[in-house]
């Protein structure tokens, strides 16, 4: 009997997971490890490239052991990782400093200058999006300004998952979904020198790696990687997916009109379209194949808030976030309309607004306990999702809405999404949607499936639906209106309240700096 399992690697902002799947989506084994962020400098959030590969290799070994399998049982490997940000190699394909993660905010000042100069608006017809402060192009421009020696040494500019695939295969490459975060033409979906020229980054063009469709085989496991991971040398590795698309694919959301809401480190909200649709409130990027576009509205303001609170309440317990969700759900029985809950704006790491924002609780009383505060945080993160969903509904009709992450597999949270969004939502029993999406691309790359659609249709997954309760929908409509009004009132104060107005930010923000 030949190899019958697929591996999906999902290296997120705070942890790395390797999940082994049967072709029907059943999980056979899991390897999981925390992965460190480096935040020694204010506004910098980075990752050590070599250490991240070592951690991921360990999770592959652990997943094989957990499943009782060997590398000979694995037909293919797919990789996803936190999207955007920037990972650099020198001309010898060695790490050129730490990888810069999408939570990094060092380039806010430069981004603000681009806004004042009209550069962000000029990018929309070229790329279908305005660069974010954590986009690869923005970070490259920051490096060119502040670290010119590093900039001149760049040999490869790619992304977190591409580094891991390079470690597995020895092949430098990226995929269409990842490249479209920064470097591709909106309509032709190929690299654009016009984008680089607009941002004064033409020197980077030779450093952009070969770009594949997500289901292409982009290399095979090398003997060295096989020794580190337990995989068989020669195992096919797919090009893989940006983590946003990977989560949608893992939920079976792969056709135009499918909307996916993912409550992860970022508030991720996306809808697939068969044509490019642009707007200032979303980015229009590439789907998993040419001829498909992904309208995506995101902000770093979702479940990362819950993890932050859990880390301070019980830093020694890795399950503290889940326990706090349990405690907050316990309050549900008291009736939301009979218990005043504080209002929370989840802007610890960022927001949908271009102005640097800050998080806040409002309406806190002496009798509130930590379960009340945690419930407020849950509601606030879903309000933030609603902000983006309402923007995306302007791109066209939606066939269905799938929700994952943020405890949404619990029925109380699934119902809360439906009530706050005001739409019927579907939650999936799939535990690791991002890893599954990556694994499904590997199934196509190794020939186990003829297409990604075929691979998704082979899954044995029964989603659960939640329709909005009419009374609760009206109730949350009123609270959401208050949430939005307070945010608008606070916006003028955010720049002065922002946690770090450091020298770089002030310098970059000054005219003619």
GROMACS .gro file of C-alpha atoms in nm:
model
  513
    1UNK     CA    1   0.000   0.000   0.000
    2UNK     CA    2   0.139   0.342  -0.098
    3UNK     CA    3   0.157   0.664   0.096
    4UNK     CA    4  -0.196   0.761   0.200
    5UNK     CA    5  -0.164   1.069   0.420
    6UNK     CA    6  -0.099   1.438   0.370
    7UNK     CA    7   0.079   1.686   0.594
    8UNK     CA    8  -0.027   2.045   0.647
    9UNK     CA    9   0.215   2.277   0.828
   10UNK     CA   10   0.069   2.594   0.978
   11UNK     CA   11   0.324   2.827   1.136
   12UNK     CA   12   0.128   3.108   1.298
   13UNK     CA   13   0.225   3.416   1.492
   14UNK     CA   14   0.271   3.236   1.824
   15UNK     CA   15   0.277   2.863   1.750
   16UNK     CA   16   0.365   2.608   1.485
   17UNK     CA   17   0.153   2.305   1.405
   18UNK     CA   18   0.206   2.007   1.183
   19UNK     CA   19  -0.111   1.810   1.119
   20UNK     CA   20  -0.134   1.476   0.939
   21UNK     CA   21  -0.461   1.424   0.750
   22UNK     CA   22  -0.628   1.137   0.575
   23UNK     CA   23  -0.768   1.236   0.238
   24UNK     CA   24  -1.119   1.275   0.387
   25UNK     CA   25  -0.990   1.542   0.628
   26UNK     CA   26  -0.967   1.317   0.933
   27UNK     CA   27  -0.677   1.411   1.160
   28UNK     CA   28  -0.432   1.127   1.218
   29UNK     CA   29  -0.165   1.308   1.419
   30UNK     CA   30  -0.060   1.651   1.543
   31UNK     CA   31   0.266   1.812   1.647
   32UNK     CA   32   0.249   2.150   1.818
   33UNK     CA   33   0.501   2.390   1.968
   34UNK     CA   34   0.517   2.749   2.078
   35UNK     CA   35   0.736   2.966   1.861
   36UNK     CA   36   0.902   3.276   1.995
   37UNK     CA   37   0.852   3.632   1.882
   38UNK     CA   38   1.138   3.879   1.918
   39UNK     CA   39   1.024   4.220   2.040
   40UNK     CA   40   1.343   4.367   2.185
   41UNK     CA   41   1.290   4.696   2.001
   42UNK     CA   42   0.968   4.896   2.032
   43UNK     CA   43   0.735   4.843   1.736
   44UNK     CA   44   0.948   4.554   1.605
   45UNK     CA   45   0.799   4.202   1.602
   46UNK     CA   46   1.039   3.953   1.450
   47UNK     CA   47   1.127   3.586   1.426
   48UNK     CA   48   1.457   3.400   1.413
   49UNK     CA   49   1.452   3.211   1.082
   50UNK     CA   50   1.678   2.922   1.182
   51UNK     CA   51   1.499   2.868   1.513
   52UNK     CA   52   1.159   2.875   1.345
   53UNK     CA   53   1.267   2.600   1.104
   54UNK     CA   54   1.404   2.394   1.392
   55UNK     CA   55   1.073   2.426   1.578
   56UNK     CA   56   0.871   2.330   1.270
   57UNK     CA   57   1.096   2.031   1.201
   58UNK     CA   58   1.032   1.916   1.557
   59UNK     CA   59   0.655   1.941   1.509
   60UNK     CA   60   0.679   1.721   1.198
   61UNK     CA   61   0.861   1.453   1.398
   62UNK     CA   62   0.603   1.484   1.678
   63UNK     CA   63   0.310   1.456   1.437
   64UNK     CA   64   0.452   1.140   1.280
   65UNK     CA   65   0.502   0.992   1.626
   66UNK     CA   66   0.153   1.093   1.735
   67UNK     CA   67   0.003   0.924   1.427
   68UNK     CA   68   0.223   0.615   1.454
   69UNK     CA   69   0.340   0.675   1.098
   70UNK     CA   70   0.670   0.711   0.916
   71UNK     CA   71   0.775   0.937   0.635
   72UNK     CA   72   0.694   0.658   0.389
   73UNK     CA   73   0.323   0.706   0.472
   74UNK     CA   74   0.321   1.072   0.365
   75UNK     CA   75   0.228   1.144   0.004
   76UNK     CA   76   0.278   1.519   0.010
   77UNK     CA   77   0.344   1.824   0.226
   78UNK     CA   78   0.179   2.166   0.214
   79UNK     CA   79   0.280   2.478   0.407
   80UNK     CA   80   0.107   2.791   0.526
   81UNK     CA   81   0.227   3.051   0.775
   82UNK     CA   82   0.140   3.396   0.902
   83UNK     CA   83   0.091   3.615   0.598
   84UNK     CA   84   0.240   3.949   0.494
   85UNK     CA   85   0.550   4.066   0.680
   86UNK     CA   86   0.888   4.008   0.517
   87UNK     CA   87   1.156   3.738   0.529
   88UNK     CA   88   1.489   3.812   0.361
   89UNK     CA   89   1.782   3.602   0.242
   90UNK     CA   90   2.117   3.728   0.120
   91UNK     CA   91   2.265   3.636  -0.217
   92UNK     CA   92   2.390   3.307  -0.072
   93UNK     CA   93   2.036   3.221   0.041
   94UNK     CA   94   2.129   3.269   0.404
   95UNK     CA   95   1.898   3.455   0.646
   96UNK     CA   96   1.949   3.831   0.624
   97UNK     CA   97   1.849   3.927   0.975
   98UNK     CA   98   1.532   3.824   1.148
   99UNK     CA   99   1.204   3.771   0.967
  100UNK     CA  100   0.964   4.063   1.014
  101UNK     CA  101   0.617   3.954   1.120
  102UNK     CA  102   0.282   4.102   1.028
  103UNK     CA  103   0.234   4.231   1.386
  104UNK     CA  104   0.532   4.463   1.332
  105UNK     CA  105   0.451   4.835   1.332
  106UNK     CA  106   0.789   5.000   1.270
  107UNK     CA  107   0.679   5.143   0.935
  108UNK     CA  108   0.367   5.330   1.051
  109UNK     CA  109   0.542   5.664   1.007
  110UNK     CA  110   0.659   5.585   0.655
  111UNK     CA  111   0.311   5.458   0.572
  112UNK     CA  112   0.162   5.784   0.701
  113UNK     CA  113   0.400   5.980   0.479
  114UNK     CA  114   0.295   5.772   0.178
  115UNK     CA  115  -0.067   5.853   0.262
  116UNK     CA  116   0.004   6.228   0.273
  117UNK     CA  117   0.197   6.210  -0.054
  118UNK     CA  118  -0.086   6.027  -0.232
  119UNK     CA  119   0.123   5.716  -0.294
  120UNK     CA  120  -0.130   5.484  -0.127
  121UNK     CA  121  -0.405   5.604  -0.360
  122UNK     CA  122  -0.182   5.559  -0.666
  123UNK     CA  123  -0.130   5.195  -0.568
  124UNK     CA  124  -0.499   5.099  -0.578
  125UNK     CA  125  -0.540   5.066  -0.958
  126UNK     CA  126  -0.203   4.890  -0.987
  127UNK     CA  127  -0.228   4.636  -0.706
  128UNK     CA  128  -0.594   4.635  -0.602
  129UNK     CA  129  -0.495   4.746  -0.254
  130UNK     CA  130  -0.321   5.014  -0.057
  131UNK     CA  131  -0.011   4.877   0.117
  132UNK     CA  132  -0.046   4.813   0.490
  133UNK     CA  133   0.223   4.925   0.736
  134UNK     CA  134   0.321   4.556   0.764
  135UNK     CA  135   0.318   4.483   0.389
  136UNK     CA  136   0.640   4.355   0.238
  137UNK     CA  137   0.673   4.663   0.018
  138UNK     CA  138   0.631   4.903   0.310
  139UNK     CA  139   0.887   4.712   0.516
  140UNK     CA  140   1.130   4.704   0.224
  141UNK     CA  141   1.098   5.082   0.190
  142UNK     CA  142   1.162   5.118   0.564
  143UNK     CA  143   1.473   4.900   0.537
  144UNK     CA  144   1.595   5.101   0.238
  145UNK     CA  145   1.564   5.419   0.445
  146UNK     CA  146   1.693   5.295   0.782
  147UNK     CA  147   1.914   4.993   0.700
  148UNK     CA  148   2.069   5.067   0.358
  149UNK     CA  149   2.348   4.807   0.394
  150UNK     CA  150   2.093   4.535   0.463
  151UNK     CA  151   1.881   4.656   0.172
  152UNK     CA  152   2.174   4.638  -0.071
  153UNK     CA  153   2.250   4.280   0.043
  154UNK     CA  154   1.902   4.141  -0.033
  155UNK     CA  155   1.912   3.830  -0.251
  156UNK     CA  156   1.561   3.695  -0.186
  157UNK     CA  157   1.249   3.872  -0.059
  158UNK     CA  158   0.969   3.637   0.032
  159UNK     CA  159   0.744   3.528   0.319
  160UNK     CA  160   0.730   3.309   0.630
  161UNK     CA  161   0.590   2.997   0.463
  162UNK     CA  162   0.832   3.036   0.172
  163UNK     CA  163   1.125   3.018   0.413
  164UNK     CA  164   0.992   2.694   0.560
  165UNK     CA  165   0.937   2.545   0.215
  166UNK     CA  166   1.292   2.648   0.122
  167UNK     CA  167   1.418   2.463   0.430
  168UNK     CA  168   1.221   2.155   0.323
  169UNK     CA  169   1.318   2.158  -0.044
  170UNK     CA  170   1.617   2.385  -0.102
  171UNK     CA  171   1.410   2.564  -0.369
  172UNK     CA  172   1.344   2.940  -0.354
  173UNK     CA  173   0.985   3.011  -0.455
  174UNK     CA  174   0.656   3.171  -0.356
  175UNK     CA  175   0.295   3.124  -0.459
  176UNK     CA  176   0.037   3.349  -0.619
  177UNK     CA  177  -0.161   3.416  -0.301
  178UNK     CA  178   0.147   3.531  -0.110
  179UNK     CA  179   0.302   3.733  -0.393
  180UNK     CA  180  -0.027   3.918  -0.441
  181UNK     CA  181   0.001   4.066  -0.091
  182UNK     CA  182   0.256   4.313  -0.224
  183UNK     CA  183   0.402   4.260  -0.568
  184UNK     CA  184   0.146   4.158  -0.833
  185UNK     CA  185  -0.061   4.340  -1.093
  186UNK     CA  186  -0.431   4.339  -1.005
  187UNK     CA  187  -0.557   4.222  -1.344
  188UNK     CA  188  -0.271   4.014  -1.488
  189UNK     CA  189  -0.184   3.854  -1.150
  190UNK     CA  190   0.189   3.854  -1.224
  191UNK     CA  191   0.480   4.057  -1.087
  192UNK     CA  192   0.449   4.430  -1.155
  193UNK     CA  193   0.749   4.656  -1.208
  194UNK     CA  194   0.506   4.950  -1.199
  195UNK     CA  195   0.438   4.874  -0.830
  196UNK     CA  196   0.810   4.867  -0.752
  197UNK     CA  197   0.865   5.190  -0.945
  198UNK     CA  198   0.579   5.365  -0.766
  199UNK     CA  199   0.733   5.276  -0.429
  200UNK     CA  200   1.096   5.338  -0.536
  201UNK     CA  201   1.184   4.971  -0.491
  202UNK     CA  202   1.299   4.876  -0.843
  203UNK     CA  203   1.624   4.732  -0.704
  204UNK     CA  204   1.426   4.451  -0.538
  205UNK     CA  205   1.294   4.307  -0.867
  206UNK     CA  206   1.573   4.046  -0.907
  207UNK     CA  207   1.510   3.927  -0.548
  208UNK     CA  208   1.147   3.829  -0.612
  209UNK     CA  209   1.130   3.447  -0.630
  210UNK     CA  210   0.964   3.228  -0.896
  211UNK     CA  211   0.586   3.239  -0.845
  212UNK     CA  212   0.371   2.923  -0.864
  213UNK     CA  213   0.004   2.843  -0.839
  214UNK     CA  214  -0.072   2.717  -0.490
  215UNK     CA  215  -0.123   2.352  -0.593
  216UNK     CA  216   0.195   2.327  -0.800
  217UNK     CA  217   0.474   2.104  -0.679
  218UNK     CA  218   0.739   2.360  -0.578
  219UNK     CA  219   1.011   2.115  -0.474
  220UNK     CA  220   1.077   1.788  -0.294
  221UNK     CA  221   1.205   1.711   0.053
  222UNK     CA  222   1.585   1.713   0.057
  223UNK     CA  223   1.794   1.446   0.232
  224UNK     CA  224   1.896   1.701   0.497
  225UNK     CA  225   1.535   1.800   0.566
  226UNK     CA  226   1.442   1.432   0.575
  227UNK     CA  227   1.698   1.371   0.851
  228UNK     CA  228   1.560   1.661   1.054
  229UNK     CA  229   1.191   1.579   1.011
  230UNK     CA  230   1.150   1.206   0.960
  231UNK     CA  231   0.997   1.263   0.617
  232UNK     CA  232   1.112   1.066   0.313
  233UNK     CA  233   1.356   1.243   0.083
  234UNK     CA  234   1.180   1.318  -0.245
  235UNK     CA  235   0.834   1.375  -0.093
  236UNK     CA  236   0.652   1.642  -0.301
  237UNK     CA  237   0.595   1.982  -0.137
  238UNK     CA  238   0.329   2.212  -0.280
  239UNK     CA  239   0.370   2.587  -0.327
  240UNK     CA  240   0.114   2.634  -0.049
  241UNK     CA  241  -0.105   2.924   0.052
  242UNK     CA  242  -0.115   3.254   0.237
  243UNK     CA  243  -0.275   3.174   0.573
  244UNK     CA  244  -0.591   3.373   0.498
  245UNK     CA  245  -0.673   3.163   0.191
  246UNK     CA  246  -0.556   2.844   0.363
  247UNK     CA  247  -0.819   2.885   0.635
  248UNK     CA  248  -1.092   2.939   0.374
  249UNK     CA  249  -0.986   2.634   0.172
  250UNK     CA  250  -0.978   2.421   0.486
  251UNK     CA  251  -1.339   2.520   0.554
  252UNK     CA  252  -1.437   2.425   0.198
  253UNK     CA  253  -1.485   2.791   0.098
  254UNK     CA  254  -1.332   2.784  -0.250
  255UNK     CA  255  -1.595   2.919  -0.492
  256UNK     CA  256  -1.694   3.275  -0.591
  257UNK     CA  257  -1.940   3.418  -0.337
  258UNK     CA  258  -1.803   3.215  -0.046
  259UNK     CA  259  -1.722   3.442   0.250
  260UNK     CA  260  -1.495   3.331   0.532
  261UNK     CA  261  -1.453   3.496   0.872
  262UNK     CA  262  -1.150   3.377   1.068
  263UNK     CA  263  -1.091   3.492   1.424
  264UNK     CA  264  -0.718   3.438   1.462
  265UNK     CA  265  -0.433   3.668   1.551
  266UNK     CA  266  -0.585   3.891   1.284
  267UNK     CA  267  -0.949   3.966   1.219
  268UNK     CA  268  -0.962   3.799   0.878
  269UNK     CA  269  -1.263   3.849   0.654
  270UNK     CA  270  -1.262   3.749   0.290
  271UNK     CA  271  -1.488   3.673  -0.002
  272UNK     CA  272  -1.390   3.507  -0.330
  273UNK     CA  273  -1.484   3.677  -0.656
  274UNK     CA  274  -1.450   3.579  -1.023
  275UNK     CA  275  -1.347   3.934  -1.110
  276UNK     CA  276  -1.140   4.203  -0.939
  277UNK     CA  277  -1.345   4.436  -0.717
  278UNK     CA  278  -1.156   4.722  -0.553
  279UNK     CA  279  -1.231   4.954  -0.263
  280UNK     CA  280  -1.036   5.143   0.001
  281UNK     CA  281  -1.179   4.925   0.280
  282UNK     CA  282  -1.044   4.596   0.147
  283UNK     CA  283  -0.754   4.449  -0.046
  284UNK     CA  284  -0.827   4.268  -0.372
  285UNK     CA  285  -0.566   3.994  -0.391
  286UNK     CA  286  -0.527   3.673  -0.587
  287UNK     CA  287  -0.715   3.355  -0.509
  288UNK     CA  288  -0.554   3.012  -0.509
  289UNK     CA  289  -0.543   3.012  -0.891
  290UNK     CA  290  -0.533   3.272  -1.166
  291UNK     CA  291  -0.876   3.404  -1.261
  292UNK     CA  292  -0.992   3.405  -0.900
  293UNK     CA  293  -0.968   3.705  -0.668
  294UNK     CA  294  -0.992   3.732  -0.292
  295UNK     CA  295  -1.141   4.052  -0.149
  296UNK     CA  296  -0.997   4.064   0.198
  297UNK     CA  297  -1.061   4.306   0.484
  298UNK     CA  298  -0.835   4.250   0.782
  299UNK     CA  299  -0.695   4.410   1.093
  300UNK     CA  300  -0.474   4.273   1.374
  301UNK     CA  301  -0.767   4.292   1.615
  302UNK     CA  302  -0.924   3.956   1.687
  303UNK     CA  303  -0.835   3.655   1.904
  304UNK     CA  304  -0.491   3.800   1.976
  305UNK     CA  305  -0.675   4.019   2.228
  306UNK     CA  306  -0.801   3.711   2.412
  307UNK     CA  307  -0.454   3.555   2.413
  308UNK     CA  308  -0.310   3.880   2.551
  309UNK     CA  309  -0.557   3.886   2.840
  310UNK     CA  310  -0.506   3.515   2.913
  311UNK     CA  311  -0.130   3.558   2.914
  312UNK     CA  312  -0.149   3.817   3.190
  313UNK     CA  313  -0.412   3.640   3.398
  314UNK     CA  314  -0.242   3.299   3.396
  315UNK     CA  315   0.087   3.303   3.207
  316UNK     CA  316   0.183   2.951   3.314
  317UNK     CA  317  -0.128   2.781   3.175
  318UNK     CA  318  -0.129   2.728   2.795
  319UNK     CA  319  -0.503   2.659   2.812
  320UNK     CA  320  -0.591   2.976   3.003
  321UNK     CA  321  -0.760   3.139   2.701
  322UNK     CA  322  -0.992   2.840   2.658
  323UNK     CA  323  -1.073   2.844   3.030
  324UNK     CA  324  -1.155   3.213   3.019
  325UNK     CA  325  -1.385   3.154   2.722
  326UNK     CA  326  -1.557   2.887   2.930
  327UNK     CA  327  -1.602   3.135   3.215
  328UNK     CA  328  -1.738   3.399   2.979
  329UNK     CA  329  -1.979   3.146   2.827
  330UNK     CA  330  -2.098   3.071   3.181
  331UNK     CA  331  -2.225   3.430   3.193
  332UNK     CA  332  -2.441   3.365   2.886
  333UNK     CA  333  -2.697   3.183   3.100
  334UNK     CA  334  -2.760   3.506   3.295
  335UNK     CA  335  -2.901   3.668   2.982
  336UNK     CA  336  -2.703   3.931   2.793
  337UNK     CA  337  -2.983   4.190   2.800
  338UNK     CA  338  -3.020   4.152   3.177
  339UNK     CA  339  -2.651   4.205   3.252
  340UNK     CA  340  -2.461   4.514   3.151
  341UNK     CA  341  -2.132   4.416   2.991
  342UNK     CA  342  -1.854   4.670   2.922
  343UNK     CA  343  -1.780   4.782   2.568
  344UNK     CA  344  -1.439   4.682   2.435
  345UNK     CA  345  -1.246   4.810   2.133
  346UNK     CA  346  -0.994   4.537   2.039
  347UNK     CA  347  -0.717   4.758   1.905
  348UNK     CA  348  -0.419   4.624   2.102
  349UNK     CA  349  -0.214   4.552   1.790
  350UNK     CA  350  -0.398   4.755   1.528
  351UNK     CA  351  -0.740   4.842   1.393
  352UNK     CA  352  -0.936   4.893   1.070
  353UNK     CA  353  -0.845   5.262   1.089
  354UNK     CA  354  -0.533   5.415   0.936
  355UNK     CA  355  -0.485   5.626   1.248
  356UNK     CA  356  -0.279   5.434   1.509
  357UNK     CA  357  -0.550   5.321   1.752
  358UNK     CA  358  -0.554   5.198   2.111
  359UNK     CA  359  -0.765   4.935   2.285
  360UNK     CA  360  -1.009   5.037   2.556
  361UNK     CA  361  -1.277   4.915   2.794
  362UNK     CA  362  -1.570   5.151   2.850
  363UNK     CA  363  -1.844   5.119   3.107
  364UNK     CA  364  -1.646   4.911   3.358
  365UNK     CA  365  -1.808   4.897   3.702
  366UNK     CA  366  -1.677   4.774   4.038
  367UNK     CA  367  -1.898   4.465   4.024
  368UNK     CA  368  -1.762   4.340   3.691
  369UNK     CA  369  -1.538   4.035   3.715
  370UNK     CA  370  -1.284   3.896   3.471
  371UNK     CA  371  -1.548   3.679   3.299
  372UNK     CA  372  -1.743   3.998   3.222
  373UNK     CA  373  -1.431   4.160   3.081
  374UNK     CA  374  -1.349   3.853   2.875
  375UNK     CA  375  -1.702   3.841   2.736
  376UNK     CA  376  -1.666   4.209   2.645
  377UNK     CA  377  -1.345   4.120   2.461
  378UNK     CA  378  -1.517   3.838   2.273
  379UNK     CA  379  -1.801   4.069   2.169
  380UNK     CA  380  -1.557   4.347   2.076
  381UNK     CA  381  -1.357   4.120   1.847
  382UNK     CA  382  -1.677   4.006   1.672
  383UNK     CA  383  -1.786   4.371   1.637
  384UNK     CA  384  -1.455   4.431   1.462
  385UNK     CA  385  -1.530   4.139   1.227
  386UNK     CA  386  -1.870   4.296   1.155
  387UNK     CA  387  -1.699   4.623   1.060
  388UNK     CA  388  -1.508   4.435   0.789
  389UNK     CA  389  -1.796   4.209   0.682
  390UNK     CA  390  -2.019   4.509   0.616
  391UNK     CA  391  -1.749   4.654   0.393
  392UNK     CA  392  -1.711   4.328   0.200
  393UNK     CA  393  -2.084   4.293   0.139
  394UNK     CA  394  -2.044   4.590  -0.096
  395UNK     CA  395  -1.835   4.372  -0.332
  396UNK     CA  396  -2.135   4.161  -0.435
  397UNK     CA  397  -2.370   3.887  -0.325
  398UNK     CA  398  -2.259   3.623  -0.076
  399UNK     CA  399  -2.355   3.257  -0.108
  400UNK     CA  400  -2.262   3.156   0.247
  401UNK     CA  401  -2.052   3.270   0.542
  402UNK     CA  402  -1.814   3.030   0.713
  403UNK     CA  403  -1.666   3.114   1.055
  404UNK     CA  404  -1.361   2.962   1.220
  405UNK     CA  405  -1.133   3.038   1.514
  406UNK     CA  406  -1.201   3.240   1.827
  407UNK     CA  407  -1.383   2.952   1.995
  408UNK     CA  408  -1.642   2.940   1.714
  409UNK     CA  409  -1.665   2.561   1.732
  410UNK     CA  410  -1.852   2.613   2.060
  411UNK     CA  411  -2.222   2.659   1.981
  412UNK     CA  412  -2.255   2.964   2.207
  413UNK     CA  413  -1.982   3.146   2.016
  414UNK     CA  414  -2.117   3.034   1.679
  415UNK     CA  415  -2.456   3.176   1.775
  416UNK     CA  416  -2.291   3.498   1.894
  417UNK     CA  417  -2.129   3.542   1.551
  418UNK     CA  418  -2.470   3.496   1.386
  419UNK     CA  419  -2.642   3.742   1.621
  420UNK     CA  420  -2.376   4.012   1.591
  421UNK     CA  421  -2.313   3.974   1.216
  422UNK     CA  422  -2.687   3.950   1.155
  423UNK     CA  423  -2.644   3.665   0.904
  424UNK     CA  424  -2.665   3.288   0.907
  425UNK     CA  425  -2.316   3.147   0.957
  426UNK     CA  426  -2.164   2.805   0.917
  427UNK     CA  427  -1.907   2.663   1.155
  428UNK     CA  428  -1.698   2.363   1.067
  429UNK     CA  429  -1.590   2.074   1.289
  430UNK     CA  430  -1.248   2.100   1.126
  431UNK     CA  431  -1.002   2.175   1.405
  432UNK     CA  432  -0.710   2.292   1.196
  433UNK     CA  433  -0.858   2.465   0.892
  434UNK     CA  434  -0.535   2.642   0.789
  435UNK     CA  435  -0.327   2.326   0.807
  436UNK     CA  436  -0.597   2.134   0.618
  437UNK     CA  437  -0.603   2.396   0.343
  438UNK     CA  438  -0.227   2.360   0.304
  439UNK     CA  439  -0.252   1.980   0.305
  440UNK     CA  440  -0.518   1.985   0.032
  441UNK     CA  441  -0.282   2.175  -0.200
  442UNK     CA  442  -0.027   1.900  -0.134
  443UNK     CA  443  -0.288   1.642  -0.234
  444UNK     CA  444  -0.312   1.805  -0.576
  445UNK     CA  445   0.065   1.855  -0.606
  446UNK     CA  446   0.134   1.484  -0.545
  447UNK     CA  447  -0.148   1.362  -0.770
  448UNK     CA  448  -0.390   1.232  -0.506
  449UNK     CA  449  -0.653   1.482  -0.629
  450UNK     CA  450  -0.705   1.629  -0.975
  451UNK     CA  451  -0.790   1.978  -0.850
  452UNK     CA  452  -0.841   2.170  -0.529
  453UNK     CA  453  -1.217   2.158  -0.587
  454UNK     CA  454  -1.194   1.779  -0.615
  455UNK     CA  455  -0.988   1.760  -0.296
  456UNK     CA  456  -1.239   1.973  -0.103
  457UNK     CA  457  -1.535   1.774  -0.231
  458UNK     CA  458  -1.370   1.456  -0.098
  459UNK     CA  459  -1.375   1.582   0.261
  460UNK     CA  460  -1.609   1.418   0.509
  461UNK     CA  461  -1.714   1.735   0.691
  462UNK     CA  462  -2.059   1.822   0.823
  463UNK     CA  463  -2.081   2.196   0.903
  464UNK     CA  464  -2.322   2.339   1.159
  465UNK     CA  465  -2.545   2.637   1.083
  466UNK     CA  466  -2.652   2.919   1.315
  467UNK     CA  467  -2.919   3.170   1.221
  468UNK     CA  468  -2.944   3.506   1.397
  469UNK     CA  469  -3.203   3.533   1.672
  470UNK     CA  470  -3.428   3.826   1.575
  471UNK     CA  471  -3.440   3.976   1.925
  472UNK     CA  472  -3.065   3.943   1.985
  473UNK     CA  473  -2.987   4.079   1.639
  474UNK     CA  474  -3.178   4.400   1.716
  475UNK     CA  475  -3.010   4.421   2.055
  476UNK     CA  476  -2.660   4.380   1.912
  477UNK     CA  477  -2.738   4.624   1.630
  478UNK     CA  478  -2.785   4.893   1.895
  479UNK     CA  479  -2.468   4.800   2.083
  480UNK     CA  480  -2.270   4.788   1.758
  481UNK     CA  481  -2.391   5.137   1.667
  482UNK     CA  482  -2.262   5.256   2.006
  483UNK     CA  483  -1.933   5.069   1.948
  484UNK     CA  484  -1.883   5.249   1.615
  485UNK     CA  485  -1.986   5.590   1.750
  486UNK     CA  486  -1.744   5.571   2.042
  487UNK     CA  487  -1.460   5.463   1.812
  488UNK     CA  488  -1.525   5.763   1.587
  489UNK     CA  489  -1.528   5.992   1.889
  490UNK     CA  490  -1.199   5.852   2.018
  491UNK     CA  491  -1.017   5.857   1.684
  492UNK     CA  492  -0.881   6.214   1.718
  493UNK     CA  493  -0.721   6.119   2.051
  494UNK     CA  494  -0.556   5.794   1.939
  495UNK     CA  495  -0.229   5.933   1.800
  496UNK     CA  496  -0.143   6.100   2.133
  497UNK     CA  497  -0.255   5.791   2.327
  498UNK     CA  498  -0.064   5.545   2.112
  499UNK     CA  499   0.180   5.337   2.313
  500UNK     CA  500   0.498   5.443   2.137
  501UNK     CA  501   0.553   5.768   1.952
  502UNK     CA  502   0.921   5.691   1.910
  503UNK     CA  503   1.182   5.887   1.721
  504UNK     CA  504   1.142   5.684   1.400
  505UNK     CA  505   0.768   5.741   1.394
  506UNK     CA  506   0.802   6.114   1.458
  507UNK     CA  507   1.081   6.151   1.205
  508UNK     CA  508   0.893   5.959   0.936
  509UNK     CA  509   0.576   6.156   1.006
  510UNK     CA  510   0.733   6.499   0.956
  511UNK     CA  511   0.699   6.657   0.612
  512UNK     CA  512   1.015   6.624   0.400
  513UNK     CA  513   1.174   6.391   0.657
   0.00000   0.00000   0.00000
